[in-house]
Structures are given as structure tokens and as C-alpha cells.
mmCIF file of C-alpha atoms in Angstrom:
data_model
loop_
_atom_site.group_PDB
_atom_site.id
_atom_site.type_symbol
_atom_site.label_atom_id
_atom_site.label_comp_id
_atom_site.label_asym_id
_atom_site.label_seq_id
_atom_site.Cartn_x
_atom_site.Cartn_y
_atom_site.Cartn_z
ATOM 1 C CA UNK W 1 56.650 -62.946 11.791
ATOM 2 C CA UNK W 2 56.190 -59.751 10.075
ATOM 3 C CA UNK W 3 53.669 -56.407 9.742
ATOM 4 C CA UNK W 4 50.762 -56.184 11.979
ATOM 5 C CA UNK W 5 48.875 -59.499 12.954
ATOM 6 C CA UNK W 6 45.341 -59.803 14.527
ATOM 7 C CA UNK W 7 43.654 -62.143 16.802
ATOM 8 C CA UNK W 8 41.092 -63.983 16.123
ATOM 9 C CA UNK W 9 39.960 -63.048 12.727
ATOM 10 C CA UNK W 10 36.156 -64.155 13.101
ATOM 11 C CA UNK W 11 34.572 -63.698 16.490
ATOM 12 C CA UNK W 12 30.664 -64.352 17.622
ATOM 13 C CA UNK W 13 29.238 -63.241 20.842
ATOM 14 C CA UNK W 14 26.766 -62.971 22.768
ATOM 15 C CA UNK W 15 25.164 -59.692 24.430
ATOM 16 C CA UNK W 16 26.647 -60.743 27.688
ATOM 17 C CA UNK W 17 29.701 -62.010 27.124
ATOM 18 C CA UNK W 18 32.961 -60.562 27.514
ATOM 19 C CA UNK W 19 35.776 -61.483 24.865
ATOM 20 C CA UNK W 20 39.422 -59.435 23.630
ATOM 21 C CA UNK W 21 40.719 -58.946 20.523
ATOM 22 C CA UNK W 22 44.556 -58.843 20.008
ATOM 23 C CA UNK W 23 46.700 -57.018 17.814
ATOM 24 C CA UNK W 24 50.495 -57.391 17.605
ATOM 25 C CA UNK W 25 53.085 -55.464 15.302
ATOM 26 C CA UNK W 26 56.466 -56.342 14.584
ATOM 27 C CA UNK W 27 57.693 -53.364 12.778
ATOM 28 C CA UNK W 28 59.225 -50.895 15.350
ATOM 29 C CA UNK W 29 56.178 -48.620 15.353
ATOM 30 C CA UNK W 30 55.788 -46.360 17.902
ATOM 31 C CA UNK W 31 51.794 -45.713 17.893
ATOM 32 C CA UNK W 32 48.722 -48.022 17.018
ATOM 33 C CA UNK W 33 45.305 -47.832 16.341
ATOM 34 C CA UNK W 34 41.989 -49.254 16.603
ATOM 35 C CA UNK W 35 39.494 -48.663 13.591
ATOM 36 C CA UNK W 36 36.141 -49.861 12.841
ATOM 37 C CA UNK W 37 34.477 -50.760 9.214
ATOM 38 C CA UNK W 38 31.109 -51.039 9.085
ATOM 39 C CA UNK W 39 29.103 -51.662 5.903
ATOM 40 C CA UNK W 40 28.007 -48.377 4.028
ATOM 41 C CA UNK W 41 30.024 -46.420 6.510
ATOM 42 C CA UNK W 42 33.830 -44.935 6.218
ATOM 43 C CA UNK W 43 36.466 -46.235 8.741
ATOM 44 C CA UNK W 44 35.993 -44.660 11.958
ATOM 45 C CA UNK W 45 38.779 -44.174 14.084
ATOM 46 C CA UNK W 46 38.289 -45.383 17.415
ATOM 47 C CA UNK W 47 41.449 -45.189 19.742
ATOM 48 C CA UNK W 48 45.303 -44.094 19.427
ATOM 49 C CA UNK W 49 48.071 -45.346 21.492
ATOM 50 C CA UNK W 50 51.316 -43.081 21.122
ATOM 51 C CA UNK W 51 54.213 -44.193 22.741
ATOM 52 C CA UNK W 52 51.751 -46.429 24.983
ATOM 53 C CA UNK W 53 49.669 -43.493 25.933
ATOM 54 C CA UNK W 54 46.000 -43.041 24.557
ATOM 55 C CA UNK W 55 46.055 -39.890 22.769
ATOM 56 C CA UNK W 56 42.536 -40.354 21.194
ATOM 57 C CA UNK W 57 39.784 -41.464 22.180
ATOM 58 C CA UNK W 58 36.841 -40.640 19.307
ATOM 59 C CA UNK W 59 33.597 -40.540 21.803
ATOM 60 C CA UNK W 60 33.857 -44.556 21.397
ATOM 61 C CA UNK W 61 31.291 -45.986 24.396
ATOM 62 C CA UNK W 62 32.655 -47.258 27.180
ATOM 63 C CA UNK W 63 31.779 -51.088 26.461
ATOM 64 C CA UNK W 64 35.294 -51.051 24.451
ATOM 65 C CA UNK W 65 38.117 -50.783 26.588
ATOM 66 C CA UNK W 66 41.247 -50.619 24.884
ATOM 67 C CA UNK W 67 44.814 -51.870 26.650
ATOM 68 C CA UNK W 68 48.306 -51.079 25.459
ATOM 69 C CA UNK W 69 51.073 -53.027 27.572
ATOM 70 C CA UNK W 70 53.950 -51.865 25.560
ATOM 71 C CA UNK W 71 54.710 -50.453 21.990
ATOM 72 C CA UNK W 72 54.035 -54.194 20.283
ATOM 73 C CA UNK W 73 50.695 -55.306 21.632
ATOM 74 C CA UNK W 74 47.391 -53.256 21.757
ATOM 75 C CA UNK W 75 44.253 -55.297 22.579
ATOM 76 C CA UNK W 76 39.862 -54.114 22.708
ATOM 77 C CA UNK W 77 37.805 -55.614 25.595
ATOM 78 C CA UNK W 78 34.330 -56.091 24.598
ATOM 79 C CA UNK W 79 31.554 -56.594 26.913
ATOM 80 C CA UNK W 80 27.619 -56.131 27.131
ATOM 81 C CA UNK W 81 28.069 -55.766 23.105
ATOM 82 C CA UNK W 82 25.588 -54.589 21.185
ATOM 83 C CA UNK W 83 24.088 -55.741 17.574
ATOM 84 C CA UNK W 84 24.955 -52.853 16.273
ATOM 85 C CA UNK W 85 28.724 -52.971 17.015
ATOM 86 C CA UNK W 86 28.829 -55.931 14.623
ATOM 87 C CA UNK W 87 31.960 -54.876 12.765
ATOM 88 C CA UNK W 88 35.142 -55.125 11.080
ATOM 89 C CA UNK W 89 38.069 -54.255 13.686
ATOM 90 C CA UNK W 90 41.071 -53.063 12.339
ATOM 91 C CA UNK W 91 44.287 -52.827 13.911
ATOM 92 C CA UNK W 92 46.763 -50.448 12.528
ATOM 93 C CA UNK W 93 50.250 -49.195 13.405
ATOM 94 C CA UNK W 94 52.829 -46.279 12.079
ATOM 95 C CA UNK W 95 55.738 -44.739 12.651
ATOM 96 C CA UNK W 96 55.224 -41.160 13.999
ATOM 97 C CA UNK W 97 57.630 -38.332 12.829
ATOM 98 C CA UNK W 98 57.419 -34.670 13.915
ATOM 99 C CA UNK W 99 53.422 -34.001 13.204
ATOM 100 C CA UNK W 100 53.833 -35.758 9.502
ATOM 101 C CA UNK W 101 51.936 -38.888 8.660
ATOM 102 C CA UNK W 102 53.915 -39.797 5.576
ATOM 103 C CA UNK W 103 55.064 -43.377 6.013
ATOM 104 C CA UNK W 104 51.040 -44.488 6.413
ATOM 105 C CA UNK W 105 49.279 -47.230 8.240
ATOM 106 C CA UNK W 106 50.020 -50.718 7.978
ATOM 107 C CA UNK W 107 46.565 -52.815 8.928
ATOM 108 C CA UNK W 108 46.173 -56.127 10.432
ATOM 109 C CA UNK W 109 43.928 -58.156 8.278
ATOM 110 C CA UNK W 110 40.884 -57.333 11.159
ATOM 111 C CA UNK W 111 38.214 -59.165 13.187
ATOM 112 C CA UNK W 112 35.119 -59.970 11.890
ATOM 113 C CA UNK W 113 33.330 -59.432 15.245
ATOM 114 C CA UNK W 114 29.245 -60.676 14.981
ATOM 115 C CA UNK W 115 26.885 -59.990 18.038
ATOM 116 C CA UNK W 116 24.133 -61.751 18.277
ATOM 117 C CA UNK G 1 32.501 -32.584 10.206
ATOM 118 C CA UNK G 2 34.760 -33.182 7.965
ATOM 119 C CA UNK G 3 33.780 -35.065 4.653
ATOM 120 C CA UNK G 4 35.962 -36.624 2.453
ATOM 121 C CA UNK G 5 33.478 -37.965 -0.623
ATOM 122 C CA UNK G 6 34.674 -40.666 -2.781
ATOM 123 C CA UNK G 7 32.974 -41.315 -6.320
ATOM 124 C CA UNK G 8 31.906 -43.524 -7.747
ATOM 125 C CA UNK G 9 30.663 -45.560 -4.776
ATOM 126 C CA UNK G 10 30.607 -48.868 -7.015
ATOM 127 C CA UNK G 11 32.268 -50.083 -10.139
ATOM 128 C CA UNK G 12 31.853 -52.976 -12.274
ATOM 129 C CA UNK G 13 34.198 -53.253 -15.236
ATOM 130 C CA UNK G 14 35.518 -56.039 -17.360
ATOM 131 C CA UNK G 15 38.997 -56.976 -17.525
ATOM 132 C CA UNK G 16 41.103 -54.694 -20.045
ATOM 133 C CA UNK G 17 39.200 -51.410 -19.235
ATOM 134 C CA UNK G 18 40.115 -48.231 -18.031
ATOM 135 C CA UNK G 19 38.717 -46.379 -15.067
ATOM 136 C CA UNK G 20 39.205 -43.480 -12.432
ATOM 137 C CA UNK G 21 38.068 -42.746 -9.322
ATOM 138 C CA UNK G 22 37.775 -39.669 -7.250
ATOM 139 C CA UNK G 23 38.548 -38.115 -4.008
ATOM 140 C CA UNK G 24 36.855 -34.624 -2.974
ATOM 141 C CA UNK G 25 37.116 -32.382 -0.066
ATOM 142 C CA UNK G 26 35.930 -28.753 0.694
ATOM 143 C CA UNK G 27 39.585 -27.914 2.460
ATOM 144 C CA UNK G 28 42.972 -28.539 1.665
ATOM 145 C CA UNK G 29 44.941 -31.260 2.787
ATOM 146 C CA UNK G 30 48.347 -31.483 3.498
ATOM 147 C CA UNK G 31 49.103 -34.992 1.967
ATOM 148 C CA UNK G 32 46.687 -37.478 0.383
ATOM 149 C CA UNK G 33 46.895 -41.366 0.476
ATOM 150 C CA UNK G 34 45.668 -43.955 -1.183
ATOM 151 C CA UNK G 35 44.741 -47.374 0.047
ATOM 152 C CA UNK G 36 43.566 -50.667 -1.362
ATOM 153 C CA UNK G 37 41.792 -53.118 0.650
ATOM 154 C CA UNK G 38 41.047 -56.298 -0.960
ATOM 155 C CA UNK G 39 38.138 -59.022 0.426
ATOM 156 C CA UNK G 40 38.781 -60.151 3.678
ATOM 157 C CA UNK G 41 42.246 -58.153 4.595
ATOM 158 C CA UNK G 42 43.159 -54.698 6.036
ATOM 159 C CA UNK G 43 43.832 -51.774 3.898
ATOM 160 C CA UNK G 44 47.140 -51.538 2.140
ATOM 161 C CA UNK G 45 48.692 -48.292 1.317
ATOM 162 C CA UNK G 46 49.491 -47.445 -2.490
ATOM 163 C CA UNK G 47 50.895 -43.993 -2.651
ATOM 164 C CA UNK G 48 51.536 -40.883 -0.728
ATOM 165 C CA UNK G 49 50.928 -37.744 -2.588
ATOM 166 C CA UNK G 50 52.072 -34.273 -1.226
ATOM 167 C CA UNK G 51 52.719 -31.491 -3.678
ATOM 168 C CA UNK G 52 50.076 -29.644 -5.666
ATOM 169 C CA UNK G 53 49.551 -30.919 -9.618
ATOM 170 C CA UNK G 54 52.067 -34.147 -8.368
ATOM 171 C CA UNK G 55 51.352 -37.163 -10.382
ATOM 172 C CA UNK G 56 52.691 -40.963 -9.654
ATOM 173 C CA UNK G 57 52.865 -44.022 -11.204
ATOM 174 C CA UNK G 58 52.948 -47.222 -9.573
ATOM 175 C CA UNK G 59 52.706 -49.527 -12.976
ATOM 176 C CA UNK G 60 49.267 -49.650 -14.576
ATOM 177 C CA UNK G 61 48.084 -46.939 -11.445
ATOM 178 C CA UNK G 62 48.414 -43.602 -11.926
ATOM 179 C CA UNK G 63 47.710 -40.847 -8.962
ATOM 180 C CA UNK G 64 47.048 -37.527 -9.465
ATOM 181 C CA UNK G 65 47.152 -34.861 -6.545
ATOM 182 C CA UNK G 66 45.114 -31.559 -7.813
ATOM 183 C CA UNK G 67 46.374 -28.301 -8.131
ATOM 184 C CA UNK G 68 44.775 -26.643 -5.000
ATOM 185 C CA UNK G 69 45.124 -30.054 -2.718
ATOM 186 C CA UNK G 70 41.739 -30.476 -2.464
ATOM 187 C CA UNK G 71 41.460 -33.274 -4.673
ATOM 188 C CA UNK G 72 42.955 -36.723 -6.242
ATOM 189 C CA UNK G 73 42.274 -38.940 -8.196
ATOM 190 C CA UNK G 74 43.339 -42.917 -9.301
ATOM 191 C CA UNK G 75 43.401 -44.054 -12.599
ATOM 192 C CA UNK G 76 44.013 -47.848 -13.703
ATOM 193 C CA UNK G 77 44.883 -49.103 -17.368
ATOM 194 C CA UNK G 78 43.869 -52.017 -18.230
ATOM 195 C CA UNK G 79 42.107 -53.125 -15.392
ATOM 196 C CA UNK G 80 42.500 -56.495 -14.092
ATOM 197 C CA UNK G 81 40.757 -59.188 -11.792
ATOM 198 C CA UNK G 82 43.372 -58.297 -9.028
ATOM 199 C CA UNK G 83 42.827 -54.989 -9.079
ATOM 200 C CA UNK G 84 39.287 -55.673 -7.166
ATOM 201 C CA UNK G 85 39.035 -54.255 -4.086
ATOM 202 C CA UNK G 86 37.725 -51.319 -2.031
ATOM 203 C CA UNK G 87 40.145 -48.336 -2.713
ATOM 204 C CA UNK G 88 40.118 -45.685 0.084
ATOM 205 C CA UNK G 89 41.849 -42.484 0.112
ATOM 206 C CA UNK G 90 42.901 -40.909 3.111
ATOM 207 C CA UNK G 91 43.600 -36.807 4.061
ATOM 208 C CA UNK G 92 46.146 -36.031 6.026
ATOM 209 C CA UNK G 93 46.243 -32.933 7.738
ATOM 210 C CA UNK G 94 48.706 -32.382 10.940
ATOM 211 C CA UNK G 95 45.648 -32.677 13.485
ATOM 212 C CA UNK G 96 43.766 -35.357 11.610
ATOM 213 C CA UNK G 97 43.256 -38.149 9.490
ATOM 214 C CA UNK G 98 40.073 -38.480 7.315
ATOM 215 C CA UNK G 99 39.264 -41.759 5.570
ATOM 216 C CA UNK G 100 36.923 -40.853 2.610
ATOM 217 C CA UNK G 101 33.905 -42.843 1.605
ATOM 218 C CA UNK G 102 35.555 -45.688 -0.588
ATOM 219 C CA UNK G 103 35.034 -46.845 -3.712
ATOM 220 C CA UNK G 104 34.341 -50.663 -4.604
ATOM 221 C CA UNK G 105 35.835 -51.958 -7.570
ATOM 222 C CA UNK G 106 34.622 -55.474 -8.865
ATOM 223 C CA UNK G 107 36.818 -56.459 -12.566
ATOM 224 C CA UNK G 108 34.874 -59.325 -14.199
ATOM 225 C CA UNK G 109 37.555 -61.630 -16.321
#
């Protein structure tokens, strides 16, 4: 299996439950990303894992906690959820060079998450 | 903040026409990208553009990085019903990555 693959791809929860989503990349990348995609907004960057360490973390509240094992797997724990953070999740990965960005992202195909 | 404006927000076109779309900042950027995401999947990147007045082709899609780096554009020929999809460009500057606003592109057969 190839690229950048995300797990599950449509997810509906309740307030109070607690629930993971998983992203995995197979393509030697050596940092990974969380994004979210609402409607009517641009994608807002939520977390960065380089080399396994979180470099970023964009003011996201603390009912996401993200988890990075190892250079391949990155997952978000959701709990206590709100409406609001009804979303598309996007998982992304990239090779980092010396402070250039030129290779790009290469996105998972996301989780529709829906808390109701 | 940062903004990164996209125009137009929508577009509806018929198969066969032409269109472009825009990407405007206030500052430079070091590189610009451009990204298609089509219903129901991630973004996919089309083209990384880094020199001032640089223009690529990537068959009927043209990019365009202007002269100061403050702006790009995307032009298609010929539009088709693939071509739908939200395109998003991205600025990348050593410290940060901006995702503009998007544009949605619906082509009618």
C-alpha cells in the first residue's frame, strides 16, 4: 500500500464519547500533519510532527490530542467533542529538506468526523 | 494574520470553456503551490512555482507565478468535467505555510 491512508473515513459521535482517528504513510516522510476543513473556511493547520516531535501546535483545544509513535503512524484522540468541531480531518505528510517546502504535501483522503 | 485570498470563490462553467483563477497576498512568498482537491479526497498537489514571472504547463493547466511573488494564477483550456474540484493554492514561506481561500470549480458536460 502506497501514499498516505486514513482511518475511518466517516465517523459520528457523540458529545461524550471518546474515538481516534488514524493516519498511516508509506512514503519515507519524515514529518506529518493534522489539518482541518471546515465549510466556508481555509484549511487550518492543526498539529506537526517532525521527526516524531510536535513542532506545532496552532492554539488547537485540548479535546484533540494528537500521538505520533514513530515516523509512519500519527493518530487525533477526540473526546468531549463539540458540534462545532464537525469537520473534515486531513492527514498529510512531506519530506522536510533544509527550511524548503518544495516537494509538497501528500493528503490522506480525510475523516468526515460529525458530532452530534 | 496572514491572508491569502483566492478569487473567484465559485465557478460554474460548461465543458470546453476557458477560465482562471487567482491567488493574492499582501507579502511575498517564497514558493507558491497549487492543489486540487476533488469531492470526497485530500488535496493533491499540481505544481510548485518559485521564480518571479515563471510560468508552467501541466497539459491543458497553465500556472503563472507574478513578477513580484505576490501573486499566481491557474488557467485551464478547455475545461472539462474532471477538472471539478476545489483548487487551493498554498504560500510557502520558510516559517509558514498559508492555504488561501479556495476556489470551487463545478464543469457542467
Amino acid at each position: 500500500e502506497t501514499g498516505v491512508t486514513q482511518t475511518p473515513r466517516h465517523l459520528v459521535m457523540g458529545m461524550t464519547n471518546k474515538k481516534s482517528l488514524k493516519c498511516e504513510q508509506h512514503l519515507g516522510h519524515n514529518a506529518m500533519y493534522w489539518y482541518k476543513q471546515s465549510a466556508k473556511k481555509p484549511l487550518e493547520l492543526m498539529f506537526v510532527y517532525s521527526l516524531e516531535e510536535r513542532v506545532e501546535n496552532n492554539s488547537v483545544p485540548s479535546r484533540f490530542s494528537p500521538e505520533c509513535p514513530n515516523s509512519s503512524h500519527l493518530f487525533l484522540h477526540l473526546h468531549t467533542l463539540q458540534p462545532e468541531d464537525s469537520a473534515l480531518y486531513l492527514c498529510a505528510s512531506s519530506q522536510e529538506g533544509t527550511g524548503q517546502f518544495n516537494y509538497g504535501y501528500t493528503f490522506g483522503s480525510g475523516t468526515r468526523l460529525t458530532v452530534v | 494574520t496572514q491572508l491569502l485570498e483566492q478569487s473567484p470563490q465559485f465557478l460554474s462553467i460548461q465543458e470546453g470553456e476557458n477560465l482562471t483563477v487567482y491567488c493574492n497576498s499582501s507579502s511575498v512568498f517564497s514558493s507558491l503551490q497549487w492543489y486540487r482537491q476533488e469531492p470526497g479526497e485530500g488535496p493533491v498537489l499540481l505544481v510548485t512555482v518559485v521564480t518571479g514571472g515563471e510560468v508552467k504547463k501541466l497539459k491543458r493547466l497553465t500556472f503563472q507565478f507574478g513578477d513580484a511573488r505576490k501573486d499566481s494564477s491557474l488557467h485551464i483550456t478547455a475545461a472539462q468535467p474532471g477538472d471539478t474540484g476545489l483548487y487551493l493554492c498554498l504560500k510557502v514561506n520558510t516559517d509558514k505555510l498559508i492555504f488561501g481561500t479556495g476556489t470551487r470549480l463545478q464543469v457542467f458536460p
